[in-house]
GROMACS .gro file of C-alpha atoms in nm:
model
  288
    1MET     CA    1  15.044  11.117   8.598
    2SER     CA    2  15.399  11.184   8.474
    3TRP     CA    3  15.291  11.406   8.188
    4LEU     CA    4  15.141  11.657   8.431
    5GLY     CA    5  15.492  11.748   8.538
    6GLY     CA    6  15.554  11.907   8.199
    7LEU     CA    7  15.276  12.155   8.267
    8THR     CA    8  15.457  12.281   8.574
    9GLY     CA    9  15.797  12.310   8.405
   10GLN     CA   10  15.939  11.988   8.546
   11ASP     CA   11  16.133  11.746   8.327
   12VAL     CA   12  15.927  11.456   8.202
   13PRO     CA   13  16.109  11.124   8.252
   14THR     CA   14  16.197  10.938   7.933
   15TYR     CA   15  16.028  10.601   7.887
   16VAL     CA   16  16.276  10.314   7.889
   17THR     CA   17  16.172   9.984   7.732
   18PRO     CA   18  16.218   9.694   7.976
   19LYS     CA   19  16.479   9.443   7.861
   20ASP     CA   20  16.247   9.147   7.913
   21GLU     CA   21  15.962   9.302   7.709
   22ALA     CA   22  15.852   9.079   7.418
   23LYS     CA   23  15.913   9.215   7.070
   24VAL     CA   24  15.793   9.123   6.725
   25GLN     CA   25  15.888   9.210   6.369
   26ASP     CA   26  15.744   9.541   6.254
   27PRO     CA   27  15.522   9.444   5.959
   28ALA     CA   28  15.562   9.791   5.806
   29ILE     CA   29  15.943   9.835   5.831
   30LYS     CA   30  16.190   9.561   5.752
   31ASP     CA   31  16.451   9.467   6.013
   32ARG     CA   32  16.274   9.665   6.282
   33MET     CA   33  16.142   9.516   6.603
   34VAL     CA   34  15.856   9.668   6.796
   35SER     CA   35  15.706   9.599   7.134
   36ALA     CA   36  15.432   9.335   7.152
   37LYS     CA   37  15.251   9.525   7.426
   38SER     CA   38  14.872   9.539   7.413
   39ALA     CA   39  14.869   9.900   7.294
   40ASN     CA   40  15.042   9.792   6.970
   41GLN     CA   41  14.819   9.491   6.903
   42PRO     CA   42  14.552   9.672   6.696
   43PHE     CA   43  14.823   9.819   6.471
   44LEU     CA   44  14.995   9.482   6.433
   45ARG     CA   45  14.670   9.302   6.355
   46HIS     CA   46  14.579   9.563   6.096
   47GLN     CA   47  14.919   9.534   5.929
   48GLU     CA   48  14.881   9.155   5.917
   49TYR     CA   49  14.538   9.195   5.763
   50ARG     CA   50  14.671   9.432   5.497
   51ALA     CA   51  14.954   9.193   5.415
   52GLN     CA   52  14.706   8.906   5.375
   53GLN     CA   53  14.482   9.116   5.152
   54GLU     CA   54  14.776   9.220   4.938
   55ALA     CA   55  14.885   8.857   4.898
   56LEU     CA   56  14.532   8.753   4.797
   57HIS     CA   57  14.507   9.039   4.549
   58ASN     CA   58  14.845   8.957   4.391
   59ALA     CA   59  14.742   8.592   4.357
   60TRP     CA   60  14.422   8.700   4.185
   61LEU     CA   61  14.616   8.929   3.949
   62GLU     CA   62  14.831   8.632   3.848
   63LYS     CA   63  14.518   8.424   3.779
   64LYS     CA   64  14.376   8.711   3.577
   65ARG     CA   65  14.696   8.738   3.374
   66VAL     CA   66  14.686   8.367   3.290
   67HIS     CA   67  14.316   8.391   3.211
   68ASP     CA   68  14.365   8.686   2.975
   69GLU     CA   69  14.655   8.513   2.798
   70LYS     CA   70  14.442   8.204   2.732
   71ILE     CA   71  14.168   8.420   2.586
   72ALA     CA   72  14.423   8.598   2.365
   73ARG     CA   73  14.543   8.261   2.233
   74GLY     CA   74  14.187   8.147   2.170
   75GLU     CA   75  14.202   7.876   2.434
   76PRO     CA   76  13.913   7.795   2.671
   77ALA     CA   77  13.977   7.998   2.981
   78GLY     CA   78  13.670   7.934   3.192
   79ARG     CA   79  13.517   8.186   3.424
   80LEU     CA   80  13.746   8.420   3.614
   81GLU     CA   81  13.664   8.424   3.982
   82ARG     CA   82  13.594   8.750   4.156
   83ASP     CA   83  13.877   8.942   4.322
   84PRO     CA   84  13.848   8.836   4.691
   85THR     CA   85  13.973   9.176   4.807
   86GLU     CA   86  13.722   9.379   4.607
   87PRO     CA   87  13.472   9.559   4.832
   88ILE     CA   88  13.118   9.424   4.802
   89ASP     CA   89  12.866   9.680   4.681
   90VAL     CA   90  12.547   9.602   4.874
   91GLY     CA   91  12.314   9.826   4.675
   92VAL     CA   92  11.942   9.886   4.723
   93TRP     CA   93  11.843   9.526   4.654
   94GLY     CA   94  12.098   9.405   4.908
   95LEU     CA   95  11.954   9.637   5.173
   96ILE     CA   96  11.602   9.518   5.094
   97LYS     CA   97  11.706   9.154   5.133
   98PHE     CA   98  11.886   9.234   5.458
   99PHE     CA   99  11.590   9.408   5.620
  100LEU     CA  100  11.348   9.147   5.488
  101GLY     CA  101  11.560   8.871   5.637
  102LEU     CA  102  11.584   9.067   5.963
  103ALA     CA  103  11.205   9.108   5.979
  104VAL     CA  104  11.147   8.737   5.914
  105SER     CA  105  11.404   8.644   6.180
  106ILE     CA  106  11.240   8.873   6.437
  107ALA     CA  107  10.895   8.732   6.355
  108LEU     CA  108  11.015   8.371   6.388
  109LEU     CA  109  11.189   8.451   6.716
  110GLY     CA  110  10.867   8.611   6.842
  111LYS     CA  111  10.671   8.299   6.748
  112PHE     CA  112  10.921   8.083   6.938
  113VAL     CA  113  10.936   8.304   7.249
  114THR     CA  114  10.579   8.435   7.282
  115GLY     CA  115  10.380   8.220   7.041
  116SER     CA  116  10.302   8.528   6.831
  117TYR     CA  117  10.476   8.647   6.514
  118THR     CA  118  10.414   9.007   6.629
  119TRP     CA  119  10.544   8.950   6.984
  120GLU     CA  120  10.183   8.967   7.113
  121TYR     CA  121  10.152   9.321   6.975
  122GLU     CA  122   9.802   9.361   6.835
  123THR     CA  123   9.656   9.638   6.625
  124ARG     CA  124   9.352   9.648   6.405
  125TRP     CA  125   9.572   9.704   6.096
  126LEU     CA  126   9.754   9.372   6.145
  127GLN     CA  127   9.435   9.173   6.100
  128LEU     CA  128   9.385   9.029   5.753
  129LYS     CA  129   9.008   9.054   5.788
  130ARG     CA  130   9.035   9.432   5.794
  131MET     CA  131   9.221   9.432   5.462
  132VAL     CA  132   8.932   9.255   5.288
  133PRO     CA  133   8.597   9.439   5.256
  134MET     CA  134   8.342   9.227   5.445
  135ASP     CA  135   8.082   9.484   5.547
  136GLY     CA  136   7.852   9.451   5.246
  137ARG     CA  137   7.641   9.155   5.366
  138LEU     CA  138   7.281   9.225   5.464
  139PHE     CA  139   7.115   9.033   5.749
  140SER     CA  140   6.753   9.003   5.844
  141GLU     CA  141   6.676   9.026   6.215
  142GLN     CA  142   6.605   8.653   6.215
  143ALA     CA  143   6.940   8.573   6.049
  144LEU     CA  144   7.125   8.798   6.293
  145SER     CA  145   6.966   8.624   6.593
  146GLN     CA  146   7.136   8.297   6.495
  147PHE     CA  147   7.483   8.444   6.555
  148ASN     CA  148   7.472   8.442   6.935
  149GLY     CA  149   7.783   8.232   7.001
  150GLU     CA  150   7.587   7.911   7.054
  151ASN     CA  151   7.594   7.586   6.853
  152GLY     CA  152   7.935   7.671   6.709
  153LYS     CA  153   7.816   8.001   6.559
  154ALA     CA  154   8.014   8.324   6.570
  155THR     CA  155   7.901   8.601   6.805
  156TYR     CA  156   7.759   8.910   6.635
  157ILE     CA  157   7.614   9.225   6.784
  158ALA     CA  158   7.455   9.516   6.601
  159ILE     CA  159   7.439   9.883   6.687
  160ASP     CA  160   7.232  10.126   6.482
  161GLY     CA  161   7.227   9.881   6.191
  162ASP     CA  162   7.600   9.800   6.181
  163ILE     CA  163   7.692   9.438   6.264
  164TYR     CA  164   8.024   9.344   6.424
  165ASP     CA  165   8.186   9.009   6.491
  166VAL     CA  166   8.270   9.017   6.864
  167SER     CA  167   8.368   8.651   6.895
  168LYS     CA  168   8.695   8.755   7.063
  169GLY     CA  169   8.508   8.936   7.340
  170LYS     CA  170   8.449   8.697   7.631
  171ALA     CA  171   8.177   8.920   7.776
  172TYR     CA  172   7.955   8.853   7.472
  173GLN     CA  173   7.997   8.474   7.480
  174PRO     CA  174   7.739   8.240   7.639
  175GLY     CA  175   7.762   8.293   8.014
  176GLY     CA  176   7.925   8.635   7.971
  177SER     CA  177   7.790   8.950   8.134
  178TYR     CA  178   7.679   9.098   7.798
  179HIS     CA  179   7.567   8.784   7.619
  180PHE     CA  180   7.211   8.921   7.614
  181MET     CA  181   7.336   9.177   7.356
  182ALA     CA  182   7.444   8.904   7.112
  183GLY     CA  183   7.244   8.842   6.796
  184ILE     CA  184   7.041   9.161   6.823
  185ASP     CA  185   7.057   9.534   6.752
  186ALA     CA  186   7.028   9.686   7.099
  187ALA     CA  187   7.148  10.033   7.002
  188ARG     CA  188   6.906  10.206   7.239
  189ALA     CA  189   7.041  10.017   7.541
  190PHE     CA  190   7.393  10.142   7.464
  191GLY     CA  191   7.267  10.497   7.516
  192THR     CA  192   7.020  10.458   7.803
  193GLY     CA  193   7.177  10.171   7.996
  194CYS     CA  194   6.838   9.997   8.012
  195PHE     CA  195   6.977   9.660   7.907
  196GLN     CA  196   6.664   9.463   7.995
  197THR     CA  197   6.392   9.682   7.843
  198HIS     CA  198   6.571   9.870   7.564
  199ARG     CA  199   6.711   9.585   7.357
  200THR     CA  200   6.591   9.759   7.041
  201HIS     CA  201   6.724   9.967   6.753
  202ASP     CA  202   6.457  10.235   6.813
  203LEU     CA  203   6.647  10.557   6.888
  204ARG     CA  204   6.348  10.788   6.923
  205GLY     CA  205   6.313  10.995   7.237
  206LEU     CA  206   6.675  10.989   7.354
  207SER     CA  207   6.828  11.271   7.553
  208ASN     CA  208   7.131  11.447   7.411
  209LYS     CA  209   7.362  11.260   7.648
  210GLU     CA  210   7.205  10.927   7.556
  211TRP     CA  211   7.232  11.006   7.185
  212GLU     CA  212   7.601  11.092   7.227
  213GLY     CA  213   7.645  10.765   7.417
  214VAL     CA  214   7.517  10.568   7.119
  215GLN     CA  215   7.757  10.754   6.888
  216HIS     CA  216   8.043  10.680   7.126
  217TRP     CA  217   7.975  10.307   7.122
  218LYS     CA  218   7.941  10.307   6.743
  219GLY     CA  219   8.291  10.453   6.722
  220PHE     CA  220   8.416  10.208   6.984
  221PHE     CA  221   8.314   9.903   6.783
  222LYS     CA  222   8.424  10.059   6.455
  223ASN     CA  223   8.778  10.122   6.578
  224HIS     CA  224   8.825   9.821   6.806
  225LYS     CA  225   9.126   9.607   6.712
  226ASP     CA  226   8.943   9.278   6.774
  227TYR     CA  227   8.597   9.352   6.633
  228VAL     CA  228   8.533   9.343   6.259
  229LYS     CA  229   8.230   9.484   6.079
  230VAL     CA  230   8.059   9.205   5.884
  231GLY     CA  231   7.751   9.377   5.743
  232ARG     CA  232   7.424   9.554   5.822
  233VAL     CA  233   7.089   9.442   5.954
  234LEU     CA  234   6.765   9.522   5.768
  235HIS     CA  235   6.509   9.642   6.021
  236PRO     CA  236   6.141   9.681   5.939
  237PRO     CA  237   6.037  10.050   5.943
  238ILE     CA  238   5.936  10.188   6.282
  239ASP     CA  239   5.579  10.318   6.291
  240PRO     CA  240   5.604  10.687   6.385
  241ALA     CA  241   5.271  10.653   6.566
  242SER     CA  242   5.396  10.371   6.788
  243PRO     CA  243   5.483  10.462   7.148
  244VAL     CA  244   5.841  10.553   7.228
  245PRO     CA  245   6.007  10.299   7.462
  246VAL     CA  246   5.969  10.410   7.823
  247HIS     CA  247   6.290  10.483   8.012
  248CYS     CA  248   6.382  10.238   8.287
  249ASP     CA  249   6.472  10.538   8.507
  250ALA     CA  250   6.162  10.754   8.541
  251SER     CA  251   6.369  11.053   8.659
  252LYS     CA  252   6.539  11.070   8.318
  253GLN     CA  253   6.225  11.035   8.107
  254GLU     CA  254   6.114  11.400   8.119
  255GLN     CA  255   6.459  11.534   8.027
  256ALA     CA  256   6.483  11.284   7.742
  257ASP     CA  257   6.141  11.392   7.609
  258ILE     CA  258   6.238  11.761   7.611
  259GLU     CA  259   6.578  11.719   7.447
  260SER     CA  260   6.447  11.468   7.195
  261ALA     CA  261   6.172  11.708   7.087
  262GLN     CA  262   6.426  11.989   7.049
  263ARG     CA  263   6.653  11.765   6.842
  264ASP     CA  264   6.363  11.653   6.623
  265ARG     CA  265   6.264  12.014   6.557
  266TYR     CA  266   6.621  12.103   6.468
  267LEU     CA  267   6.649  11.809   6.228
  268ALA     CA  268   6.315  11.898   6.072
  269GLN     CA  269   6.437  12.253   6.013
  270GLN     CA  270   6.758  12.121   5.857
  271HIS     CA  271   6.563  11.890   5.628
  272ALA     CA  272   6.327  12.171   5.529
  273ALA     CA  273   6.618  12.404   5.451
  274GLU     CA  274   6.789  12.132   5.247
  275ALA     CA  275   6.469  12.061   5.054
  276LYS     CA  276   6.420  12.433   4.987
  277LYS     CA  277   6.776  12.464   4.857
  278TRP     CA  278   6.735  12.173   4.616
  279LYS     CA  279   6.399  12.304   4.500
  280LYS     CA  280   6.563  12.635   4.414
  281VAL     CA  281   6.839  12.452   4.223
  282GLU     CA  282   6.578  12.260   4.022
  283GLU     CA  283   6.391  12.582   3.939
  284GLU     CA  284   6.713  12.746   3.816
  285ARG     CA  285   6.785  12.444   3.598
  286GLU     CA  286   6.437  12.463   3.443
  287GLU     CA  287   6.488  12.831   3.363
  288LEU     CA  288   6.807  12.746   3.174
   0.00000   0.00000   0.00000
């Protein structure tokens, strides 16, 4: 590069404009010609733009002068148009309209390209059903059994009393691998894995691991993006004297019995402590 020579003390050659180089009138200085080379084009275009804006503004000023004179004479002047060179103030409302229009455009494009307004992005918060409380309906066991995905009915499953619409889950549809769970509260099977013999809501006698398994599946259905809670099922009370369902895996039965008994004792102690606390509160109230 020629300019590097100046760093070493050498003379930098002076640039000489070629005679055949195209020139144009300098828009900023009268009677001055400048090169039309590409490096000057942005400057020339900007000067042309400024000249156009100035001409438009002067024309508007003339219209404004005529308009004001008519008003001063009491003549009908009509509405004065806006200065075309005045910057547009977008404002908050303008930004809102812009982003709203952008969101609608993106949604429509997604519908055209993927068939989904959300570009096939799914989350449980985008479902309208989750915005409307629908979990207050009570079902009898007989009513729940009718929602097994057959005869045009929706597919419901229940776990520990909570009923979920799982119609979007293919595994729960007729012919699916878990269709036997439809229309029933099989909470125990979710913990033990005994899907044939433990299709019941009876949670007595579970091991700690099995109990945690039931809690895991309750959270799974509660937070699933496709499954919506629709109500609760009313079960008849379980007779405490009735036998606890036998585990399908005999090797796990003894461990389940031990841990279940320990958990029952712990819960009984908690209930007793709670009852004692409330009894003390009632006695203090009576003394007052």
